[in-house]
CSV table of C-alpha atoms in Angstrom, one decimal:
chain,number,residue,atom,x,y,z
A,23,UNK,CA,-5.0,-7.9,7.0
A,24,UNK,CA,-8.0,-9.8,5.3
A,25,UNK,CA,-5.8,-11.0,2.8
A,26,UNK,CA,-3.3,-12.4,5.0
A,27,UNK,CA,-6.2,-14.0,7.2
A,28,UNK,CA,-7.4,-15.9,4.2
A,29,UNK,CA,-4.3,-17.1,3.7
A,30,UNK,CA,-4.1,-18.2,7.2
A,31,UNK,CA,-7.3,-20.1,7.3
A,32,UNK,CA,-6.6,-21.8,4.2
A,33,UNK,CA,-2.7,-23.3,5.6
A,34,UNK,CA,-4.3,-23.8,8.9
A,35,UNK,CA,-7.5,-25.7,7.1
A,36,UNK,CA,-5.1,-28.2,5.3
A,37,UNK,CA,-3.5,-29.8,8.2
A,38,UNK,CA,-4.6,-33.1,8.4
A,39,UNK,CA,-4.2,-35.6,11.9
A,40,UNK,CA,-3.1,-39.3,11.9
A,41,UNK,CA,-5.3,-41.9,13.3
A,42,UNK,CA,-5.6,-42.0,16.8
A,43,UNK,CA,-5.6,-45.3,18.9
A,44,UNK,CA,-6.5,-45.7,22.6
A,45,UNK,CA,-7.4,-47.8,25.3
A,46,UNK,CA,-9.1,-46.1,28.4
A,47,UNK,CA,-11.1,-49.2,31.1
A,48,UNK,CA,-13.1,-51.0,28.8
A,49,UNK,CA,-13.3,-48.8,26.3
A,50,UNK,CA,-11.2,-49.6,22.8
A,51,UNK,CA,-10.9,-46.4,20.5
A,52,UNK,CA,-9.9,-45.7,17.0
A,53,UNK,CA,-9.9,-42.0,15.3
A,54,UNK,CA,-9.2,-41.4,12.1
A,55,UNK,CA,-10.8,-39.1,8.6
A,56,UNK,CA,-9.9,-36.0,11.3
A,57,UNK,CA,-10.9,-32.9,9.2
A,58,UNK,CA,-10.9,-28.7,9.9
A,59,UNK,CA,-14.6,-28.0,8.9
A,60,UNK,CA,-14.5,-24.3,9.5
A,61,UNK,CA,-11.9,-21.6,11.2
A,62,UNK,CA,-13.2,-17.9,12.5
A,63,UNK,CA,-10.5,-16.1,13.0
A,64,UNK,CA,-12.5,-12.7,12.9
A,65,UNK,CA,-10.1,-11.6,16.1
A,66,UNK,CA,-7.1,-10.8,14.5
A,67,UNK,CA,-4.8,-7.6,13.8
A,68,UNK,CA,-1.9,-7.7,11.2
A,69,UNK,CA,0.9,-4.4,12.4
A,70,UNK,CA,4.5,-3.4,12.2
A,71,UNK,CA,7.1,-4.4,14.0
A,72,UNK,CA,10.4,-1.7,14.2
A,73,UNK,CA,13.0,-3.0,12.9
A,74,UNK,CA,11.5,-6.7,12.2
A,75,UNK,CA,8.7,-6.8,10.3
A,76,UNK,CA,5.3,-7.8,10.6
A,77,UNK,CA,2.8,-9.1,12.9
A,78,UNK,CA,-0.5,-11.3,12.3
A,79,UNK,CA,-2.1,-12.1,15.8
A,80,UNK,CA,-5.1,-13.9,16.1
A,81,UNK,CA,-6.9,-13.9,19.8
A,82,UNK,CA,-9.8,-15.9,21.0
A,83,UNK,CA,-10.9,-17.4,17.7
A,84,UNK,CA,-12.2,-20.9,16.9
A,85,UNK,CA,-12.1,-24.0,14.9
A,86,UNK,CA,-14.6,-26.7,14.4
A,87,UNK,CA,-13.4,-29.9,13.4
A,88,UNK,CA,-15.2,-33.5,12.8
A,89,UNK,CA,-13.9,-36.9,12.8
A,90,UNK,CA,-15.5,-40.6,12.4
A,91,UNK,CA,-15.1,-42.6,15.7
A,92,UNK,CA,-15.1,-46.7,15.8
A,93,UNK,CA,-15.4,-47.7,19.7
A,94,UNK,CA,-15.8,-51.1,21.4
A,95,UNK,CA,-17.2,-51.5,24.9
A,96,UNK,CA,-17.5,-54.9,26.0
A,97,UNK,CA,-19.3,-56.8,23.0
A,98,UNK,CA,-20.8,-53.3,21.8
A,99,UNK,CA,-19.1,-52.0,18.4
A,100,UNK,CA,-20.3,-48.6,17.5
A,101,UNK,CA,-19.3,-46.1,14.6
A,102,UNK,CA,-20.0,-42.6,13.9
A,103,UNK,CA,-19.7,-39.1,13.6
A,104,UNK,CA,-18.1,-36.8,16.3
A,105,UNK,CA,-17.9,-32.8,16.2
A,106,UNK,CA,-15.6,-31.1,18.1
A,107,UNK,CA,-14.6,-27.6,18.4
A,108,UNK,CA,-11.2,-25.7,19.7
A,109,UNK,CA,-11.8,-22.5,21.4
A,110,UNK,CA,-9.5,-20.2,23.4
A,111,UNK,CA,-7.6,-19.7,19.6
A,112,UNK,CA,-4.1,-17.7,20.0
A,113,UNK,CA,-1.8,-17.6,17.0
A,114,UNK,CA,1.1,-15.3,17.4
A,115,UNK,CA,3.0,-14.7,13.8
A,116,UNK,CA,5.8,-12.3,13.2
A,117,UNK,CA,7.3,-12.0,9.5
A,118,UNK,CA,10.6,-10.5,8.9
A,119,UNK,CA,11.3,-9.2,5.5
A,120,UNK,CA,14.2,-8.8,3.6
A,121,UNK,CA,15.7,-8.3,-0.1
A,122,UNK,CA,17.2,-11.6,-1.4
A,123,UNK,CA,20.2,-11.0,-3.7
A,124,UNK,CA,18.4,-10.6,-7.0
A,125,UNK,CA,16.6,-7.4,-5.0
A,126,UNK,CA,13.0,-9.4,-4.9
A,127,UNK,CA,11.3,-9.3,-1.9
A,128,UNK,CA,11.5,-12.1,0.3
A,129,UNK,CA,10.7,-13.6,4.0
A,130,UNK,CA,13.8,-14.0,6.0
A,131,UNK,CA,12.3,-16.0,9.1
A,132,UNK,CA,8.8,-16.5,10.5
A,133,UNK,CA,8.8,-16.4,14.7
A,134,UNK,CA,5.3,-18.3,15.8
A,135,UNK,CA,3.6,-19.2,19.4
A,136,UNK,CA,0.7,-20.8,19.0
A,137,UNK,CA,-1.7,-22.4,21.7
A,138,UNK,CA,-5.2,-23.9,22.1
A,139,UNK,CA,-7.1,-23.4,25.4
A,140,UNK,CA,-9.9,-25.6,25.7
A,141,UNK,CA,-11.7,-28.5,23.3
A,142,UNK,CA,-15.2,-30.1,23.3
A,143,UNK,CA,-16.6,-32.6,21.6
A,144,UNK,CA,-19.9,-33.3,21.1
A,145,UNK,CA,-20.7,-37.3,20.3
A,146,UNK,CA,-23.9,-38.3,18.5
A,147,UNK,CA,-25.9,-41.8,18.7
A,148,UNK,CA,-27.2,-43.9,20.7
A,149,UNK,CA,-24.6,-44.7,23.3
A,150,UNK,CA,-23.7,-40.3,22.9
A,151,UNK,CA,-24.4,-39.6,27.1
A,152,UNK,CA,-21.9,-43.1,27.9
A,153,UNK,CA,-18.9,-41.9,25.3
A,154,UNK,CA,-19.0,-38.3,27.5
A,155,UNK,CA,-16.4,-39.0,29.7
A,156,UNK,CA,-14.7,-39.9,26.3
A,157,UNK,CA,-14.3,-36.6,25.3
A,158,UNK,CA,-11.7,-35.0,27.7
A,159,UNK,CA,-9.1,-38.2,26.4
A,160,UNK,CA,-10.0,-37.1,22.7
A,161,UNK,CA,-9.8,-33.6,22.9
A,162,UNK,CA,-6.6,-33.5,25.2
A,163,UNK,CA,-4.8,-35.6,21.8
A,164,UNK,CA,-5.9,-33.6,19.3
A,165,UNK,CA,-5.5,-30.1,21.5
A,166,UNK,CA,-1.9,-31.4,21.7
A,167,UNK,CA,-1.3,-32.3,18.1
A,168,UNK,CA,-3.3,-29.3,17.0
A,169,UNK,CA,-0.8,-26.8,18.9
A,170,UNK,CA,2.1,-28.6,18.0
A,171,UNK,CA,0.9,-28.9,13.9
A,172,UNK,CA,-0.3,-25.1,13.6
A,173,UNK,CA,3.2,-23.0,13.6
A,174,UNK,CA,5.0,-25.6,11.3
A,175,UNK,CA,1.9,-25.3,8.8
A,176,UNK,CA,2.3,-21.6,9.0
A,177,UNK,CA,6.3,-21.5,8.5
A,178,UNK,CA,5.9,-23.8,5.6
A,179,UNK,CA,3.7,-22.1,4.1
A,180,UNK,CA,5.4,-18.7,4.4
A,181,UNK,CA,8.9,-19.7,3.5
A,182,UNK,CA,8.3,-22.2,0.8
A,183,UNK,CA,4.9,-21.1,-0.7
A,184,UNK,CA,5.2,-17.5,-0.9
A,185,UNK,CA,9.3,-17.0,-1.3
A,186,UNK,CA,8.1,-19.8,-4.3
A,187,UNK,CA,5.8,-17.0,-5.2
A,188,UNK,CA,7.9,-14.0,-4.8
A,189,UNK,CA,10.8,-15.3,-7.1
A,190,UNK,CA,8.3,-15.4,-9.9
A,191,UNK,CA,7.9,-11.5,-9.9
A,192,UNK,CA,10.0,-9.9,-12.3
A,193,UNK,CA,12.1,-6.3,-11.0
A,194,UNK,CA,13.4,-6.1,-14.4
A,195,UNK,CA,11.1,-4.9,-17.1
A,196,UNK,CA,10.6,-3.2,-21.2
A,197,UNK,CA,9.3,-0.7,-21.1
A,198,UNK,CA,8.8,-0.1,-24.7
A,199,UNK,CA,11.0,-1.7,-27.8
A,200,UNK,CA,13.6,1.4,-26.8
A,201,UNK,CA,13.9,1.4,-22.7
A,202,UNK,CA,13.5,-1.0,-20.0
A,203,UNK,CA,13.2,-0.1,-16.1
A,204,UNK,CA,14.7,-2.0,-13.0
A,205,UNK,CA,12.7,-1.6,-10.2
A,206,UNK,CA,14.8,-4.1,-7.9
A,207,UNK,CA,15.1,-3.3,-3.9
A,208,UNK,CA,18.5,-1.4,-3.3
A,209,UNK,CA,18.4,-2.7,0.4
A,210,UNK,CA,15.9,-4.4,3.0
A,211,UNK,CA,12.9,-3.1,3.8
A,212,UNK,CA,12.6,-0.9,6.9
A,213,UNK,CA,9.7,-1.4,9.4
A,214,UNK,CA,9.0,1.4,11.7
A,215,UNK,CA,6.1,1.7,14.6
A,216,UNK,CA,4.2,3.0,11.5
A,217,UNK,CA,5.2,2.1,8.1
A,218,UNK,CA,6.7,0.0,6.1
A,219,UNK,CA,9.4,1.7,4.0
A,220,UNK,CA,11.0,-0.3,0.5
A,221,UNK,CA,13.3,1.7,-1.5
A,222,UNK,CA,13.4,0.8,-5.0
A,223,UNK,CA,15.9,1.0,-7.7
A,224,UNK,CA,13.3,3.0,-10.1
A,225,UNK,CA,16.3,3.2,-13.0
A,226,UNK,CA,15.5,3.2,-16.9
A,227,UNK,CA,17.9,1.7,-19.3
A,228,UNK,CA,18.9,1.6,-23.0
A,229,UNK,CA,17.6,-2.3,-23.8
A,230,UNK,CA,20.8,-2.4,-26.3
A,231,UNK,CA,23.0,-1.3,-23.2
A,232,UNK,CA,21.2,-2.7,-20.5
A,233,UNK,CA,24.4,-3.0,-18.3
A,234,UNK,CA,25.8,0.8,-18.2
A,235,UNK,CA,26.0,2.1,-14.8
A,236,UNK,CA,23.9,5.2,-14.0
A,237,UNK,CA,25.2,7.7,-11.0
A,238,UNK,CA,22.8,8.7,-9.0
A,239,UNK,CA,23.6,12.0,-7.9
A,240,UNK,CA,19.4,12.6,-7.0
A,241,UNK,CA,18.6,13.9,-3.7
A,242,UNK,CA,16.7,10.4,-1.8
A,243,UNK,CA,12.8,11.3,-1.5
A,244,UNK,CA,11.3,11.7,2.5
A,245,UNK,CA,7.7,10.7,2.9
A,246,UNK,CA,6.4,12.5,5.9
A,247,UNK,CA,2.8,11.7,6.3
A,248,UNK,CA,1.0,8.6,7.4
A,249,UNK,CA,-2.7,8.7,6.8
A,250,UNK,CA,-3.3,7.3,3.6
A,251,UNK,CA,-2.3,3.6,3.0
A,252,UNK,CA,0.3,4.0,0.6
A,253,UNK,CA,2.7,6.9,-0.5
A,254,UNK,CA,5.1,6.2,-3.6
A,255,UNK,CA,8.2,9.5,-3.8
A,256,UNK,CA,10.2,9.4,-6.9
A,257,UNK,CA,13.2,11.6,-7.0
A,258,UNK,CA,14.9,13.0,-10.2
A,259,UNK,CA,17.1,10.2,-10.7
A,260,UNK,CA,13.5,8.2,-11.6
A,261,UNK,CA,13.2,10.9,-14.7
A,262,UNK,CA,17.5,11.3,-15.7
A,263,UNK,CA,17.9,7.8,-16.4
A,264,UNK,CA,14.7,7.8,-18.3
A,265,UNK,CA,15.8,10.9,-20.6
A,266,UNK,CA,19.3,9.5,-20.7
A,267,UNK,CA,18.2,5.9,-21.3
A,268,UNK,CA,16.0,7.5,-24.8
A,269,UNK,CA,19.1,9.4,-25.8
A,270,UNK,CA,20.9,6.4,-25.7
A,271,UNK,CA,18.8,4.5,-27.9
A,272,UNK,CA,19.0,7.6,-30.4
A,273,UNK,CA,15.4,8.6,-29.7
A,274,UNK,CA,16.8,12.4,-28.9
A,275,UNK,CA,19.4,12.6,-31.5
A,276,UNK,CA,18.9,15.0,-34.3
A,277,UNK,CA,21.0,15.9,-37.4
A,278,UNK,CA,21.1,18.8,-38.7
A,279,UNK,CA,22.7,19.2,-42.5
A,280,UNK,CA,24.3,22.4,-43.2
A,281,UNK,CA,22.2,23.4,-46.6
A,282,UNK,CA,19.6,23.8,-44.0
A,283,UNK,CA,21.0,26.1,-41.7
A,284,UNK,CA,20.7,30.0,-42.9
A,285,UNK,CA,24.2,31.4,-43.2
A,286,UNK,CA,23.2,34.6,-42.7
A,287,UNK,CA,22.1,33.8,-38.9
A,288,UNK,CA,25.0,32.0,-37.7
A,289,UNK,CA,26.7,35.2,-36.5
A,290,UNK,CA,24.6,36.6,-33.8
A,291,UNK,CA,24.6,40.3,-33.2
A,292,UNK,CA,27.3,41.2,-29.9
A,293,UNK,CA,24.1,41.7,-27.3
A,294,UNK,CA,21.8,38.8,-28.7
A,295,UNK,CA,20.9,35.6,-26.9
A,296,UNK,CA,21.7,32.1,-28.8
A,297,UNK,CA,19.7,29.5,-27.3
């Protein structure tokens, strides 16, 4: 959950506003250098969704912004420095996963609903207590732009940046100069009310006969408890294709030459065991 926050705060923190350019009685506005100064999204819970994926909600968090104002009343040009803040923060995020076709993991589609409640700002200077009535034109803009920037942000960010991260992890690996293993997804992953379940390959191979097809005839693994945060279950197919995959690059083969076998014992006795 913290690490998916972080993320979070750090797409959300690179959205930048055009300038903004307005007219309201006398007053002549111009907005621009509009910058995210901080995000709190301490409120938020990341859980499963069955049979879709995951959910990152954030409820009643915050963001502080600032932005440098030029305004003309009558013949009076002023310039500065305004601080405003978004509360009422609701970001609604569900991630559905799949396997892609080269068994990585990857994110399919990203659902998002998004909304600001309320914005302040807070002018400074001399003329501050005139530009109030200022702020509710302001804020209303940028609470507009702000919910209509923060769910694109978000599905950029998850289907470009991290599928462009997941293709770079291998499922194919050596093992040693003898084996490799393929630990690719056999299928998507499944989401349940309180796990989230990935079945993975888990087969070894010969690296000079990477391509033979293993059977595997292994009864599938069942995880049955749920209070720890992670469970791995390897069935005995994990440990055949390893012991197959070193006989097949000759590891386990052994010869044994005839002068060094004792004639005498090659014919056991009618009630004996040969092993």
């Amino acid at each position: 959950k913290f690490e998916t926050q972080k993320f979070v705060e750090e797409e959300l923190g690179n959205i930048s506003m055009p300038e903004m350019k307005g007219k309201e009685g006398r007053f002549q506005y111009t907005i621009t250098d509009v910058k995210i100064t901080e995000l709190n999204l301490s409120h938020a819970d990341l859980r499963f969704i069955p049979d879709v994926g995951l959910l990152f909600d954030v409820q009643n968090s915050t963001i502080s912004l600032s932005f440098q104002r030029r305004i003309l009343y009558w013949f009076f040009y002023d310039t500065g420095n305004i601080n405003a803040s978004a509360d009422g923060v609701n970001i609604n995020t569900g991630v559905n996963l799949i396997r892609d076709d080269e068994g990585r993991l990857k994110i399919n589609n990203i659902s998002c609903d998004a909304k600001i409640k309320k914005m302040r700002a807070e002018f400074s200077g001399t003329l501050g207590r005139v530009y109030d009535f200022l702020a509710r034109f302001l804020t209303t803009g940028m609470r507009f732009f702000l919910n209509q920037q923060i769910c694109p942000a978000l599905n950029h960010a998850a289907l470009v940046h991290v599928n462009s991260l997941l293709e770079t992890i291998p499922v194919r690996t050596e093992v040693d100069q003898y084996i490799g293993i393929d630990y690719s997804l056999i299928n998507d992953p499944v989401v349940t009310l309180r796990s989230l379940d990935m079945n993975f390959r888990g087969m070894f191979f010969d690296l000079s006969h990477q391509n033979i097809p293993l059977v595997n005839y292994a009864v599938e693994p069942v995880i049955r408890e749920y209070d720890r945060m992670v469970y791995l279950a390897l069935s005995e197919f994990f440990f055949d294709s390893g012991m197959f995959s070193y006989y097949s690059a000759g590891i386990f083969q052994m010869h044994i030459v005839n002068e060094k076998v004792n004639r005498n014992k090659q014919i056991a006795a009618p009630n004996s065991q040969r092993t």
